[in-house]
Amino acid sequence: MTMNPLPLDITPVPRKPFGGRSLAEVFDELTEEVRELYTADEVPWVIGYSGGKDSTAVLQLVWSALKELPAEQRTKTVHVISTDTLVENPVVAAWVTASLTAMEKAAAEQELPVVPHRLTPEIKDTFWVNLIGRGYPAPRPKFRWCTERLKIKPSNAFIRSVVAAHGEAIMVLGIRKSESQTRARAMEKHERRRVRDRLSPNANLPNSLVYSPVEDWTNDDVWEFLMQEPNPWGYNNHDLLTMYQGASADGECPLVVDSTTPSCGSSRFGCWTCTLVEQDKSMSAMIQNDEEKEWMQPLLDLRDKLDAPFGFVESKDDPEYRKGKRLPHPRPDKPARDFRRMNGKVMLFNDGAIHGPYLQEFREGWLRELLSAQTWIRANAPEHVRGIELITLEELREIRRIWVFDKHEVEDSLPRLYKDSTGEEFPDGPLDEQLVMASDEMELLKEVCGDDHLHYDMVRELLSVERKYRTMTRRAGLFQALEGAVAKGYYEDRDDAVDFALRKKKWRTDLTQNLTLDEENELDAPA
C-alpha cells in the first residue's frame, strides 16, 4: 500500500522525549527509585558497562542516586564490569579503558562504593587462540562459538563469584524494549515473573536478579539525558556523541527530531573481527568520516578476508538472479578447511563431508596477516595508538603450544612467522628439543612425501607421538595414540575418505536392519 505524503502546509510534529514529561521529572523519579532499591537490602549490585550510550546512562543514574545518599547508607559495593574481548573496536576499547580509570579515581574522591573491573576471557578462550590456534572457522550464525567464550563466560564467572560470596546479586543493565521486538518480548516475559518491584529473575544465573531502569526509554530519550546531565565521573558525553556520529554512515546523530529523521542509536560497536554481520558499518564509517582513523583500514581488510560469504548468482539466465538471492552452494572457505573434524573423524551431511578446522597453511596465513597489520599500524598510526596489541604475547604462546603439542606441527613455525612479519625475534626461546623436529628434517620428509599431504601429516604425527613417549618410564596410551594418528591419515585424499565413510554408513545400516535389539546394542558396545 502506498502512503500518501503529508500536505505541504503541515509540518511533521517532533517526537517528544520521555513521552512529553520533563527530563527533571523523570530523573528525580528514577534516582529515587534507585536509592530505594539500593538501601532495601545488603545484596551487592553489578552494573554492566560497555562504554556505549545505554550503559553510560544507567551508570550515571546510579552514580547520581548514590551521591545523594548519606555516607552511612552507602554500605554495599556497586561493581562496574566491562568485558574486553581483546578484539574490540580499538577506538571503543581505548574509550572504555580510559573511562574505567577515570571512574575509579572519581569514585575514590567522591567516597562512593563504585568499583570498576575490566574482565577478559581466559587465554584458552580468546578469539585468536581458537581461530589461529585450534583452527575454528570464522564465526557464523549457526556456529557462533565466539559470544559464549569472549563475552558471557568472563561476566558470568564474575557474577558467580559475587553470588558465592554474598548469596545473591542484582545486575543493573541498560537493556531497553525499543532496541528490538525480540528484546521487548524477552523483557516482558521476565516482567511477569518479577519477585519484587522492578527486579526480574535472571534466566541464566541462579540467585541473581536484573534491574533495568531505562527499559522504557527510546534512543532519543537516552541522548537527551546524556547531553543535558553532566557525566559524574568527569568524562565528556559530547565525546561519546562524537564517537557515535563518526560510526554513522552519514555522520549525523540527531537527538529529538521529527518522525522522518533516524536516530544514531543504530550505530553498533563490537568486535572488529565479527563475521556475524555482512559488513562492519561502524568501522567503515569511522574510516570514512575521520582521516585520523584511516589507520584502521588494515583491520577492516583483515576482517573482510576472514568473512567468506556465499557468492551471488552470476548468470542472468538464472531466475534467482532477478530475485537477488544467494545460492546455497558450498562455502568458499571449504578449501581452507580440513575435510575431517577436530578429532580426525570424517562426518557426513547429505553424503558430503562436514568440514572441520582451518588447515595449517591457512592458520599460518591468518597469523602472518594479523602480525603484519599490527606492525604496519605501529609504524604508521597516530602516536596514541602505536602501542596497539592486536594479539597478546600470551595468546602467541598458547597458539605455539597448540600447534606443536596438540596438532603435532613439530616444525614449530610460529617464531619464524613472527620474525618474518615483525622483523623482530620471538621473545621466547626454543621448545623442548625432544618434541620439535629440525627444519631440515621436516623438509626432507616433505620431499619424500611429495604432494601427498595426508601421508606427510600422518608420518609427522607418528614421529611426534614416538618422541613424546620416548622418555616416559610408563608408556600407557602409546598404542592408542599411534592408532589414532594412522586412523586420521590412511586415506588417499578427501574423496577416498568420504567414500569410505559412505560405505561404512551403508554397512552399518544394512547390518542393523537384520539385527535384534540385543544384537544391535552389542554391535554399538565398545570392543
PDB file of C-alpha atoms in Angstrom, residues 95-204:
ATOM      1  CA  TRP A  95      37.494   4.899  25.330  1.00  0.00           C
ATOM      2  CA  VAL A  96      36.291   2.251  27.807  1.00  0.00           C
ATOM      3  CA  THR A  97      39.729   1.714  29.349  1.00  0.00           C
ATOM      4  CA  ALA A  98      40.201   5.436  29.938  1.00  0.00           C
ATOM      5  CA  SER A  99      36.654   5.715  31.284  1.00  0.00           C
ATOM      6  CA  LEU A 100      37.239   2.936  33.831  1.00  0.00           C
ATOM      7  CA  THR A 101      40.398   4.675  35.009  1.00  0.00           C
ATOM      8  CA  ALA A 102      38.564   7.990  35.430  1.00  0.00           C
ATOM      9  CA  MET A 103      35.703   6.182  37.145  1.00  0.00           C
ATOM     10  CA  GLU A 104      37.995   4.573  39.727  1.00  0.00           C
ATOM     11  CA  LYS A 105      39.639   7.903  40.541  1.00  0.00           C
ATOM     12  CA  ALA A 106      36.330   9.823  40.784  1.00  0.00           C
ATOM     13  CA  ALA A 107      34.714   7.156  42.990  1.00  0.00           C
ATOM     14  CA  ALA A 108      37.611   7.418  45.462  1.00  0.00           C
ATOM     15  CA  GLU A 109      37.439  11.206  45.501  1.00  0.00           C
ATOM     16  CA  GLN A 110      33.660  11.257  45.982  1.00  0.00           C
ATOM     17  CA  GLU A 111      33.755   8.401  48.537  1.00  0.00           C
ATOM     18  CA  LEU A 112      31.360   6.227  46.551  1.00  0.00           C
ATOM     19  CA  PRO A 113      31.371   2.398  46.773  1.00  0.00           C
ATOM     20  CA  VAL A 114      31.798   2.039  42.988  1.00  0.00           C
ATOM     21  CA  VAL A 115      34.477  -0.446  41.931  1.00  0.00           C
ATOM     22  CA  PRO A 116      35.246  -0.840  38.186  1.00  0.00           C
ATOM     23  CA  HIS A 117      36.514  -4.151  36.793  1.00  0.00           C
ATOM     24  CA  ARG A 118      37.947  -4.871  33.333  1.00  0.00           C
ATOM     25  CA  LEU A 119      37.225  -8.520  32.500  1.00  0.00           C
ATOM     26  CA  THR A 120      38.921 -10.517  29.759  1.00  0.00           C
ATOM     27  CA  PRO A 121      38.409 -14.089  28.513  1.00  0.00           C
ATOM     28  CA  GLU A 122      40.776 -16.827  29.573  1.00  0.00           C
ATOM     29  CA  ILE A 123      43.674 -17.318  27.176  1.00  0.00           C
ATOM     30  CA  LYS A 124      42.261 -20.659  26.013  1.00  0.00           C
ATOM     31  CA  ASP A 125      39.008 -18.913  25.068  1.00  0.00           C
ATOM     32  CA  THR A 126      40.297 -15.880  23.152  1.00  0.00           C
ATOM     33  CA  PHE A 127      39.365 -15.279  19.526  1.00  0.00           C
ATOM     34  CA  TRP A 128      42.827 -15.757  18.022  1.00  0.00           C
ATOM     35  CA  VAL A 129      43.707 -18.819  20.115  1.00  0.00           C
ATOM     36  CA  ASN A 130      40.607 -20.554  18.795  1.00  0.00           C
ATOM     37  CA  LEU A 131      40.741 -19.326  15.184  1.00  0.00           C
ATOM     38  CA  ILE A 132      44.511 -19.362  14.547  1.00  0.00           C
ATOM     39  CA  GLY A 133      45.487 -21.889  17.197  1.00  0.00           C
ATOM     40  CA  ARG A 134      42.774 -24.546  17.050  1.00  0.00           C
ATOM     41  CA  GLY A 135      41.574 -23.634  13.565  1.00  0.00           C
ATOM     42  CA  TYR A 136      37.957 -22.784  14.346  1.00  0.00           C
ATOM     43  CA  PRO A 137      36.375 -21.271  11.212  1.00  0.00           C
ATOM     44  CA  ALA A 138      35.275 -17.638  11.373  1.00  0.00           C
ATOM     45  CA  PRO A 139      32.028 -17.427  13.386  1.00  0.00           C
ATOM     46  CA  ARG A 140      28.713 -17.887  11.602  1.00  0.00           C
ATOM     47  CA  PRO A 141      25.126 -17.607  12.858  1.00  0.00           C
ATOM     48  CA  LYS A 142      24.934 -21.419  13.036  1.00  0.00           C
ATOM     49  CA  PHE A 143      28.401 -21.754  14.592  1.00  0.00           C
ATOM     50  CA  ARG A 144      28.576 -18.783  16.916  1.00  0.00           C
ATOM     51  CA  TRP A 145      31.405 -20.066  19.062  1.00  0.00           C
ATOM     52  CA  CYS A 146      32.723 -16.608  19.984  1.00  0.00           C
ATOM     53  CA  THR A 147      29.996 -14.983  22.095  1.00  0.00           C
ATOM     54  CA  GLU A 148      29.988 -17.593  24.839  1.00  0.00           C
ATOM     55  CA  ARG A 149      33.774 -17.666  25.172  1.00  0.00           C
ATOM     56  CA  LEU A 150      34.543 -13.960  24.792  1.00  0.00           C
ATOM     57  CA  LYS A 151      31.598 -12.223  26.454  1.00  0.00           C
ATOM     58  CA  ILE A 152      29.378 -14.492  28.502  1.00  0.00           C
ATOM     59  CA  LYS A 153      31.904 -16.657  30.361  1.00  0.00           C
ATOM     60  CA  PRO A 154      34.004 -13.793  31.813  1.00  0.00           C
ATOM     61  CA  SER A 155      30.983 -11.835  33.070  1.00  0.00           C
ATOM     62  CA  ASN A 156      29.161 -14.925  34.363  1.00  0.00           C
ATOM     63  CA  ALA A 157      32.286 -16.054  36.214  1.00  0.00           C
ATOM     64  CA  PHE A 158      32.486 -12.684  37.949  1.00  0.00           C
ATOM     65  CA  ILE A 159      28.788 -12.661  38.847  1.00  0.00           C
ATOM     66  CA  ARG A 160      29.016 -16.211  40.193  1.00  0.00           C
ATOM     67  CA  SER A 161      31.915 -15.152  42.399  1.00  0.00           C
ATOM     68  CA  VAL A 162      29.763 -12.324  43.811  1.00  0.00           C
ATOM     69  CA  VAL A 163      26.864 -14.728  44.380  1.00  0.00           C
ATOM     70  CA  ALA A 164      29.195 -17.227  46.052  1.00  0.00           C
ATOM     71  CA  ALA A 165      30.455 -14.527  48.428  1.00  0.00           C
ATOM     72  CA  HIS A 166      27.100 -12.879  49.231  1.00  0.00           C
ATOM     73  CA  GLY A 167      24.452 -15.453  48.316  1.00  0.00           C
ATOM     74  CA  GLU A 168      22.780 -13.163  45.777  1.00  0.00           C
ATOM     75  CA  ALA A 169      23.485 -10.369  43.293  1.00  0.00           C
ATOM     76  CA  ILE A 170      21.474  -7.702  41.477  1.00  0.00           C
ATOM     77  CA  MET A 171      22.530  -6.949  37.897  1.00  0.00           C
ATOM     78  CA  VAL A 172      21.829  -3.424  36.650  1.00  0.00           C
ATOM     79  CA  LEU A 173      21.672  -3.361  32.859  1.00  0.00           C
ATOM     80  CA  GLY A 174      21.000  -0.792  30.147  1.00  0.00           C
ATOM     81  CA  ILE A 175      18.643  -3.022  28.176  1.00  0.00           C
ATOM     82  CA  ARG A 176      15.675  -1.310  26.514  1.00  0.00           C
ATOM     83  CA  LYS A 177      12.481  -2.641  24.949  1.00  0.00           C
ATOM     84  CA  SER A 178      12.792  -0.332  21.953  1.00  0.00           C
ATOM     85  CA  GLU A 179      16.063  -1.989  20.872  1.00  0.00           C
ATOM     86  CA  SER A 180      14.216  -4.797  19.096  1.00  0.00           C
ATOM     87  CA  GLN A 181      10.979  -6.770  19.174  1.00  0.00           C
ATOM     88  CA  THR A 182      12.879  -9.825  20.392  1.00  0.00           C
ATOM     89  CA  ARG A 183      14.351  -7.885  23.315  1.00  0.00           C
ATOM     90  CA  ALA A 184      10.936  -6.432  24.164  1.00  0.00           C
ATOM     91  CA  ARG A 185       9.273  -9.868  24.215  1.00  0.00           C
ATOM     92  CA  ALA A 186      12.014 -11.314  26.406  1.00  0.00           C
ATOM     93  CA  MET A 187      11.815  -8.429  28.884  1.00  0.00           C
ATOM     94  CA  GLU A 188       8.016  -8.613  29.061  1.00  0.00           C
ATOM     95  CA  LYS A 189       8.232 -12.358  29.697  1.00  0.00           C
ATOM     96  CA  HIS A 190      10.569 -11.820  32.651  1.00  0.00           C
ATOM     97  CA  GLU A 191       8.408  -8.956  33.951  1.00  0.00           C
ATOM     98  CA  ARG A 192       5.567 -11.408  34.578  1.00  0.00           C
ATOM     99  CA  ARG A 193       7.889 -13.413  36.861  1.00  0.00           C
ATOM    100  CA  ARG A 194       9.159 -10.493  38.928  1.00  0.00           C
ATOM    101  CA  VAL A 195       9.623 -11.353  42.579  1.00  0.00           C
ATOM    102  CA  ARG A 196       9.986  -7.696  43.608  1.00  0.00           C
ATOM    103  CA  ASP A 197       9.140  -4.359  42.064  1.00  0.00           C
ATOM    104  CA  ARG A 198      11.366  -3.705  39.034  1.00  0.00           C
ATOM    105  CA  LEU A 199      13.533  -6.781  39.648  1.00  0.00           C
ATOM    106  CA  SER A 200      13.274  -9.619  37.107  1.00  0.00           C
ATOM    107  CA  PRO A 201      14.773 -13.099  37.502  1.00  0.00           C
ATOM    108  CA  ASN A 202      17.904 -13.912  35.530  1.00  0.00           C
ATOM    109  CA  ALA A 203      17.197 -16.963  33.398  1.00  0.00           C
ATOM    110  CA  ASN A 204      20.869 -17.936  33.088  1.00  0.00           C
TER     111      ASN A 204
END
